[in-house]
Amino acid sequence: MNHRPVSTVGKSTNIAWHECPVGRLDRQKLLGQKGCVIWITGLSGSGKSTLACALSRELYSRGCLSYVLDGDNVRHGLNKDLSFKPEDRAENIRRIGEVAKLFADAGIICIASLISPYRRDRDACRALLPEDTFIEVFMNMPLEVCEARDVKGLYKLARAGKIKGFTGIDDPYEPPSNCEILIQQKDGLCPSPAAMADQVILYLDRNGFLQG
Amino acid sequence: MNHRPVSTVGKSTNIAWHECPVGRLDRQKLLGQKGCVIWITGLSGSGKSTLACALSRELYSRGCLSYVLDGDNVRHGLNKDLSFKPEDRAENIRRIGEVAKLFADAGIICIASLISPYRRDRDACRALLPEDTFIEVFMNMPLEVCEARDVKGLYKLARAGKIKGFTGIDDPYEPPSNCEILIQQKDGLCPSPAAMADQVILYLDRNGFLQG
């Protein structure tokens, strides 16, 4: 009898790869769109969740299926065993990258919204995805703007020393060197949620993601 | 200024919940189906992957979007840090349950295919999902049949003592006490892949999952 080949991956021994007859291209045809990961990175308060929601609404109005993986939300479930210490932050991002990859493979426009402050973690996620399907969106808002918003009251706590290792205050944010989309102020004004979403939609449209 | 409330979940401190304007019901309407998790459990060689693939093909032919989470495949990515020791097997199942929950929330018919030998682990995944959206499929095939197939050659290794803790050989399989769908032999014959898939499709159709 022919045995399916088994191998070792990481700590998993004796595992095989099962290929199903319905694949990514079939699902994309069914949905009339192409799966990808829109990775929104930036400081707390820079507007990541706002963009994610505006974008999912705009995509929905065009009949496109998207799904938002929000860093905070995923910590309520899949990643609730992880803290904010450095190795756990890296693992948090790795797992979200792996899940985003599955969603993109399912044909979905997956919108991942998380601070993801270190370039190496984001680049590791990029490396998981087929070429050109990892779309990095950098929310390039000045720290003063984010801190003035302080939607969750976290900057105040960080300034008071009650949160340690807070990105932008006592932990660095490394801006992307090669992001696909840059969101920033114009003439000292922040773009509206709709304007930010349109900027991403334009990119998706021009690059063929909105058709199967 | 009103601060968004933050809380602690597991080891994650200061996290908030972001609700997006496009929700599960909207996505289901777009797809014309209802999201759910079809959890296929059974011995190695019992036909889990075969059913998963036949089911995804049949759903596709009806214009339904499904996605297969295969226990082995996920160990190539999200769960490659996990071994087969008991606590890692439990964590493997927990993570797949959490990811399946996200897929169901996205409106997708998520087909999870993994041995998942312990009742408590499967029930923990069931508890994650909204009521009636966790559909447990028990591949009730005799050990002799599975061992005779030995698609991956693992039973032989387990009998030779080269794999320890192999389900059915030196580690128990706990059959579900309340599965939604039971797949089994009839008159000593195993059902064909198409017949198994039809049995699940019938359940989905009768319970309204194939319409939005």
Coordinates of C-alpha atoms in Angstrom, one line a residue:
Chain A
M1 CA 0.0 0.0 0.0
N2 CA 1.2 3.5 -0.7
H3 CA 1.6 5.5 2.4
R4 CA 0.9 9.3 2.5
P5 CA 4.3 10.8 3.3
V6 CA 4.6 12.1 6.8
S7 CA 7.2 14.6 8.2
T8 CA 8.1 16.8 11.1
V9 CA 7.3 20.5 11.3
G10 CA 8.4 22.4 14.3
K11 CA 7.4 20.3 17.3
S12 CA 4.9 18.2 15.4
T13 CA 6.0 14.8 14.3
N14 CA 4.4 12.4 11.8
I15 CA 2.1 14.9 10.1
A16 CA 1.0 14.8 6.5
W17 CA -0.4 17.5 4.2
H18 CA -3.9 17.0 2.9
E19 CA -4.8 18.8 -0.3
C20 CA -8.5 19.3 -0.9
P21 CA -10.1 19.4 -4.4
V22 CA -11.6 22.8 -3.8
G23 CA -8.8 25.4 -3.6
R24 CA -8.2 29.0 -3.2
L25 CA -8.9 29.9 -6.9
D26 CA -12.2 28.1 -6.7
R27 CA -13.2 30.1 -3.6
Q28 CA -12.1 33.3 -5.2
K29 CA -14.2 32.6 -8.3
L30 CA -17.2 31.9 -6.0
L31 CA -16.8 35.1 -4.2
G32 CA -15.8 37.3 -7.1
Q33 CA -12.7 38.7 -5.3
K34 CA -9.2 37.7 -4.3
G35 CA -8.1 36.8 -0.8
C36 CA -5.5 39.0 0.8
V37 CA -4.4 40.4 4.1
I38 CA -4.7 44.2 4.8
W39 CA -2.3 44.7 7.7
I40 CA -3.0 48.0 9.5
T41 CA -0.2 49.0 11.8
G42 CA 0.3 52.1 13.9
L43 CA 0.3 53.7 17.3
S44 CA -2.6 53.2 19.8
G45 CA -5.1 55.9 18.8
S46 CA -3.9 56.3 15.3
G47 CA -7.2 55.1 13.8
K48 CA -6.5 51.5 13.0
S49 CA -9.9 50.2 14.2
T50 CA -11.7 53.1 12.6
L51 CA -10.2 52.4 9.2
A52 CA -10.8 48.6 9.6
C53 CA -14.5 49.3 10.3
A54 CA -14.9 51.9 7.5
L55 CA -13.2 49.6 5.1
S56 CA -15.3 46.5 6.0
R57 CA -18.4 48.7 5.5
E58 CA -17.3 50.0 2.1
L59 CA -16.3 46.5 0.9
Y60 CA -19.7 45.1 2.1
S61 CA -21.5 47.8 0.1
R62 CA -19.7 46.6 -3.0
G63 CA -20.7 43.0 -2.2
C64 CA -17.2 41.9 -1.1
L65 CA -16.6 39.7 1.9
S66 CA -14.1 40.9 4.4
Y67 CA -13.3 40.0 8.0
V68 CA -11.6 42.1 10.7
L69 CA -9.0 40.5 12.9
D70 CA -8.7 43.0 15.7
G71 CA -5.6 42.7 18.0
D72 CA -7.7 43.4 21.1
N73 CA -10.6 41.1 20.1
V74 CA -8.3 38.2 19.3
R75 CA -6.9 38.5 22.8
H76 CA -10.4 37.7 24.1
G77 CA -10.2 34.3 22.5
L78 CA -7.4 32.6 20.5
N79 CA -4.7 34.7 22.2
K80 CA -6.0 35.0 25.8
D81 CA -3.1 33.0 27.1
L82 CA -0.7 35.7 26.0
S83 CA 0.5 38.7 28.0
F84 CA 2.1 41.9 26.8
K85 CA 5.7 40.8 27.6
P86 CA 7.9 40.9 24.5
E87 CA 7.9 37.2 23.5
D88 CA 4.1 37.1 24.0
R89 CA 3.6 40.2 21.8
A90 CA 5.6 38.5 19.1
E91 CA 3.6 35.3 19.5
N92 CA 0.4 37.3 19.4
I93 CA 1.4 38.8 16.0
R94 CA 2.6 35.4 14.7
R95 CA -0.7 33.7 15.4
I96 CA -2.7 36.6 13.9
G97 CA -0.5 36.4 10.8
E98 CA -1.1 32.6 10.6
V99 CA -4.9 33.1 11.0
A100 CA -4.9 35.9 8.5
K101 CA -3.2 33.6 6.0
L102 CA -6.0 31.0 6.5
F103 CA -8.6 33.7 5.8
A104 CA -6.8 34.9 2.7
D105 CA -6.6 31.3 1.5
A106 CA -10.3 31.1 2.1
G107 CA -10.7 33.9 -0.4
I108 CA -11.5 36.6 2.1
I109 CA -10.2 40.1 2.3
C110 CA -8.8 39.8 5.8
I111 CA -8.3 43.1 7.7
A112 CA -5.8 42.7 10.5
S113 CA -5.7 45.7 12.8
L114 CA -3.0 45.7 15.5
I115 CA -0.2 48.0 16.7
S116 CA 2.5 45.5 15.6
P117 CA 5.3 47.9 16.5
Y118 CA 8.3 45.8 15.4
R119 CA 9.3 45.6 11.7
R120 CA 10.6 42.0 12.1
D121 CA 7.2 40.7 13.4
R122 CA 5.3 42.4 10.5
D123 CA 7.9 41.1 8.0
A124 CA 7.5 37.6 9.3
C125 CA 3.8 37.8 8.6
R126 CA 4.4 39.2 5.2
A127 CA 6.7 36.2 4.5
L128 CA 3.8 33.8 5.3
L129 CA 1.7 35.1 2.4
P130 CA 1.9 34.5 -1.3
E131 CA 3.6 37.4 -3.0
D132 CA 1.7 40.7 -3.3
T133 CA -1.2 39.5 -1.1
F134 CA 0.2 41.2 2.1
I135 CA -0.9 44.8 2.0
E136 CA 0.7 46.8 4.8
V137 CA -1.1 50.0 5.7
F138 CA 0.9 52.4 7.9
M139 CA -1.2 54.8 10.0
N140 CA 1.4 57.6 10.1
M141 CA -0.2 59.8 12.7
P142 CA 1.9 62.0 15.0
L143 CA 2.2 60.7 18.6
E144 CA 0.7 64.0 19.9
V145 CA -2.5 63.4 17.8
C146 CA -2.8 59.8 19.1
E147 CA -2.1 60.9 22.7
A148 CA -4.6 63.8 22.5
R149 CA -7.3 61.3 21.4
D150 CA -6.4 58.7 24.0
V151 CA -9.6 56.8 23.3
K152 CA -8.9 54.1 25.8
G153 CA -7.2 56.3 28.4
L154 CA -4.0 54.3 28.0
Y155 CA -1.6 57.1 27.2
K156 CA -2.5 58.8 30.5
L157 CA -1.8 55.5 32.4
A158 CA 1.5 55.0 30.5
R159 CA 2.6 58.6 31.2
A160 CA 1.8 58.0 34.9
G161 CA 4.0 54.9 34.8
K162 CA 1.0 52.6 35.4
I163 CA 1.5 50.7 32.1
K164 CA 5.1 49.7 31.2
G165 CA 6.4 49.1 27.7
F166 CA 3.7 51.2 26.1
T167 CA 4.4 51.7 22.3
G168 CA 5.3 55.4 21.6
I169 CA 6.0 56.2 25.3
D170 CA 8.6 53.8 26.7
D171 CA 8.7 51.2 23.9
P172 CA 9.6 52.0 20.3
Y173 CA 7.4 52.0 17.2
E174 CA 9.4 51.0 14.1
P175 CA 7.7 52.6 11.0
P176 CA 7.5 50.3 7.9
S177 CA 10.2 50.9 5.3
N178 CA 8.1 49.5 2.4
C179 CA 4.4 49.8 3.2
E180 CA 1.9 49.5 0.3
I181 CA -0.4 52.2 1.7
L182 CA 0.5 55.3 3.7
I183 CA -2.3 57.1 5.7
Q184 CA -1.3 60.5 6.9
Q185 CA -2.4 64.0 7.6
K186 CA -2.8 66.6 4.9
D187 CA -2.4 70.3 5.7
G188 CA -2.4 69.3 9.4
L189 CA -5.8 67.5 9.1
C190 CA -6.4 63.8 9.6
P191 CA -8.3 62.1 6.7
S192 CA -11.9 61.1 7.4
P193 CA -12.7 57.4 7.9
A194 CA -14.4 57.3 4.4
A195 CA -11.3 58.9 2.8
M196 CA -9.0 56.4 4.4
A197 CA -11.2 53.5 3.3
D198 CA -11.3 54.9 -0.2
Q199 CA -7.5 55.0 -0.3
V200 CA -7.4 51.3 0.4
I201 CA -10.3 50.4 -1.9
L202 CA -8.5 52.2 -4.7
Y203 CA -5.4 50.1 -4.1
L204 CA -7.4 46.9 -4.0
D205 CA -9.3 47.8 -7.2
R206 CA -6.2 48.8 -9.1
N207 CA -4.5 45.6 -8.1
G208 CA -7.3 43.3 -9.1
F209 CA -8.5 42.1 -5.6
L210 CA -12.1 43.2 -6.2
Q211 CA -12.7 40.6 -8.9
G212 CA -12.4 36.8 -8.8
Chain B
M1 CA -13.6 62.7 27.1
N2 CA -15.4 59.3 27.3
H3 CA -12.9 56.5 27.4
R4 CA -13.7 53.1 25.8
P5 CA -13.8 50.6 28.7
V6 CA -10.8 48.4 29.0
S7 CA -10.5 45.1 30.9
T8 CA -8.3 42.1 31.6
V9 CA -8.9 38.8 29.8
G10 CA -6.7 35.9 30.7
K11 CA -3.2 37.3 30.6
S12 CA -4.1 40.3 28.5
T13 CA -4.5 43.6 30.4
N14 CA -6.0 46.9 29.2
I15 CA -7.8 45.5 26.2
A16 CA -11.1 46.8 24.8
W17 CA -13.7 45.2 22.5
H18 CA -14.2 46.8 19.1
E19 CA -17.6 46.2 17.4
C20 CA -17.7 46.8 13.7
P21 CA -20.8 48.0 11.8
V22 CA -20.7 45.0 9.5
G23 CA -21.7 41.9 11.5
R24 CA -22.2 38.2 11.2
L25 CA -25.8 38.6 10.0
D26 CA -24.7 40.9 7.2
R27 CA -22.0 38.5 6.0
Q28 CA -24.5 35.6 6.1
K29 CA -26.9 37.6 3.9
L30 CA -24.1 38.4 1.5
L31 CA -23.1 34.7 1.3
G32 CA -26.6 33.3 1.3
Q33 CA -25.7 30.8 4.0
K34 CA -25.1 30.6 7.8
G35 CA -21.7 30.3 9.4
C36 CA -21.1 27.2 11.5
V37 CA -18.5 24.7 12.6
I38 CA -18.7 21.1 11.3
W39 CA -16.4 19.3 13.7
I40 CA -15.3 15.9 12.4
T41 CA -13.8 13.6 15.0
G42 CA -12.6 10.0 14.9
L43 CA -9.6 7.7 14.8
S44 CA -6.7 8.2 12.4
G45 CA -7.8 6.5 9.2
S46 CA -11.5 6.8 9.9
G47 CA -12.1 9.0 6.9
K48 CA -12.2 12.5 8.4
S49 CA -10.2 14.2 5.6
T50 CA -12.0 12.2 3.0
L51 CA -15.4 13.5 4.3
A52 CA -14.0 17.0 4.7
C53 CA -12.9 17.1 1.1
A54 CA -16.1 15.5 -0.3
L55 CA -18.2 17.9 1.8
S56 CA -16.3 21.0 0.6
R57 CA -16.7 19.9 -3.0
E58 CA -20.4 19.3 -2.6
L59 CA -20.9 22.6 -0.8
Y60 CA -19.0 24.4 -3.6
S61 CA -21.1 22.8 -6.3
R62 CA -24.1 24.4 -4.5
G63 CA -22.4 27.8 -4.4
C64 CA -21.6 27.6 -0.7
L65 CA -18.4 28.8 0.8
S66 CA -16.6 26.4 3.2
Y67 CA -13.1 26.1 4.5
V68 CA -11.4 23.1 5.8
L69 CA -9.2 23.3 9.0
D70 CA -7.3 20.1 8.9
G71 CA -5.5 19.2 12.2
D72 CA -2.3 18.2 10.3
N73 CA -2.3 21.2 8.0
V74 CA -2.7 23.7 10.9
R75 CA 0.3 22.0 12.5
H76 CA 2.3 23.3 9.6
G77 CA 1.5 26.9 10.5
L78 CA -0.5 28.3 13.5
N79 CA 0.3 25.3 15.7
K80 CA 3.8 24.3 14.6
D81 CA 5.0 25.2 18.1
L82 CA 3.0 22.4 19.6
S83 CA 4.0 18.8 20.1
F84 CA 1.8 15.7 20.7
K85 CA 2.2 15.7 24.4
P86 CA -1.1 15.9 26.3
E87 CA -1.1 19.6 27.1
D88 CA 0.0 20.5 23.6
R89 CA -2.8 18.3 22.1
A90 CA -5.3 20.2 24.2
E91 CA -3.9 23.6 23.1
N92 CA -3.9 22.4 19.5
I93 CA -7.6 21.7 19.7
R94 CA -8.4 24.9 21.7
R95 CA -6.7 27.1 19.0
I96 CA -8.5 25.3 16.2
G97 CA -11.7 25.8 18.0
E98 CA -11.0 29.5 18.4
V99 CA -10.1 29.8 14.7
A100 CA -13.2 27.8 13.7
K101 CA -15.2 30.2 15.7
L102 CA -13.8 33.2 13.8
F103 CA -14.5 31.5 10.5
A104 CA -18.1 30.7 11.5
D105 CA -18.5 34.4 12.6
A106 CA -17.2 35.4 9.1
G107 CA -20.3 33.5 7.8
I108 CA -18.3 30.5 6.5
I109 CA -19.1 26.8 6.9
C110 CA -15.9 25.8 8.6
I111 CA -15.0 22.1 8.5
A112 CA -12.6 21.1 11.2
S113 CA -11.1 17.7 10.8
L114 CA -9.0 16.3 13.6
I115 CA -8.8 13.3 15.8
S116 CA -9.7 15.3 18.9
P117 CA -9.9 12.1 21.1
Y118 CA -11.1 13.6 24.4
R119 CA -14.6 14.6 25.1
R120 CA -13.7 17.6 27.3
D121 CA -11.6 19.2 24.5
R122 CA -14.4 18.9 22.0
D123 CA -17.0 20.1 24.5
A124 CA -14.8 23.2 25.2
C125 CA -14.9 24.0 21.5
R126 CA -18.6 23.5 21.4
A127 CA -19.0 25.9 24.3
L128 CA -17.2 28.7 22.3
L129 CA -19.8 28.7 19.6
P130 CA -23.4 30.2 19.5
E131 CA -25.9 27.5 20.2
D132 CA -26.7 25.0 17.5
T133 CA -23.8 26.2 15.3
F134 CA -21.3 23.5 16.5
I135 CA -22.1 20.3 14.5
E136 CA -20.2 17.3 15.8
V137 CA -19.7 14.5 13.3
F138 CA -18.5 11.2 14.7
M139 CA -16.7 8.9 12.3
N140 CA -17.6 5.7 14.1
M141 CA -15.4 3.3 12.2
P142 CA -14.0 0.1 13.9
L143 CA -10.4 0.3 14.8
E144 CA -9.7 -2.8 12.7
V145 CA -10.9 -0.9 9.6
C146 CA -8.8 2.2 10.3
E147 CA -5.8 0.1 11.1
A148 CA -6.2 -2.0 7.9
R149 CA -6.3 1.3 5.9
D150 CA -3.3 2.8 7.7
V151 CA -3.0 5.5 5.1
K152 CA 0.0 7.2 6.7
G153 CA 1.6 4.0 8.0
L154 CA 1.2 5.3 11.6
Y155 CA -0.6 2.3 13.1
K156 CA 2.3 0.1 12.1
L157 CA 4.7 2.5 13.8
A158 CA 2.5 2.7 16.9
R159 CA 2.2 -1.1 17.1
A160 CA 6.0 -1.3 16.9
G161 CA 6.2 1.1 19.8
K162 CA 7.8 3.8 17.6
I163 CA 5.0 6.3 18.3
K164 CA 3.8 6.6 21.9
G165 CA 0.4 7.8 22.9
F166 CA -1.3 6.9 19.6
T167 CA -5.1 7.2 19.7
G168 CA -6.7 3.8 19.6
I169 CA -3.5 1.9 20.4
D170 CA -2.1 3.2 23.6
D171 CA -4.2 6.3 24.2
P172 CA -8.0 6.3 24.5
Y173 CA -10.6 7.7 22.1
E174 CA -13.7 8.9 23.9
P175 CA -16.7 8.7 21.6
P176 CA -19.1 11.7 21.6
S177 CA -22.1 11.2 23.8
N178 CA -24.3 13.7 21.9
C179 CA -23.0 14.2 18.4
E180 CA -25.2 15.7 15.8
I181 CA -24.2 13.3 13.0
L182 CA -23.1 9.7 13.2
I183 CA -21.2 8.2 10.3
Q184 CA -20.9 4.4 10.4
Q185 CA -20.9 1.2 8.4
K186 CA -24.0 -0.3 7.1
D187 CA -24.2 -4.1 6.6
G188 CA -20.4 -4.2 7.2
L189 CA -19.7 -1.6 4.4
C190 CA -18.3 1.8 4.9
P191 CA -20.3 4.6 3.3
S192 CA -18.8 6.2 0.2
P193 CA -17.4 9.8 0.4
A194 CA -20.4 11.1 -1.5
A195 CA -22.8 9.3 0.8
M196 CA -21.1 10.7 3.9
A197 CA -21.1 14.2 2.4
D198 CA -24.8 13.9 1.6
Q199 CA -25.6 12.9 5.2
V200 CA -24.0 16.2 6.4
I201 CA -25.6 18.3 3.6
L202 CA -29.0 16.9 4.5
Y203 CA -28.4 18.0 8.1
L204 CA -27.3 21.5 7.1
D205 CA -30.2 21.9 4.7
R206 CA -32.8 20.8 7.2
N207 CA -31.4 23.2 9.8
G208 CA -31.3 26.2 7.6
F209 CA -27.5 26.6 7.2
L210 CA -27.7 26.7 3.4
Q211 CA -29.6 29.9 3.2
G212 CA -28.7 33.4 4.5

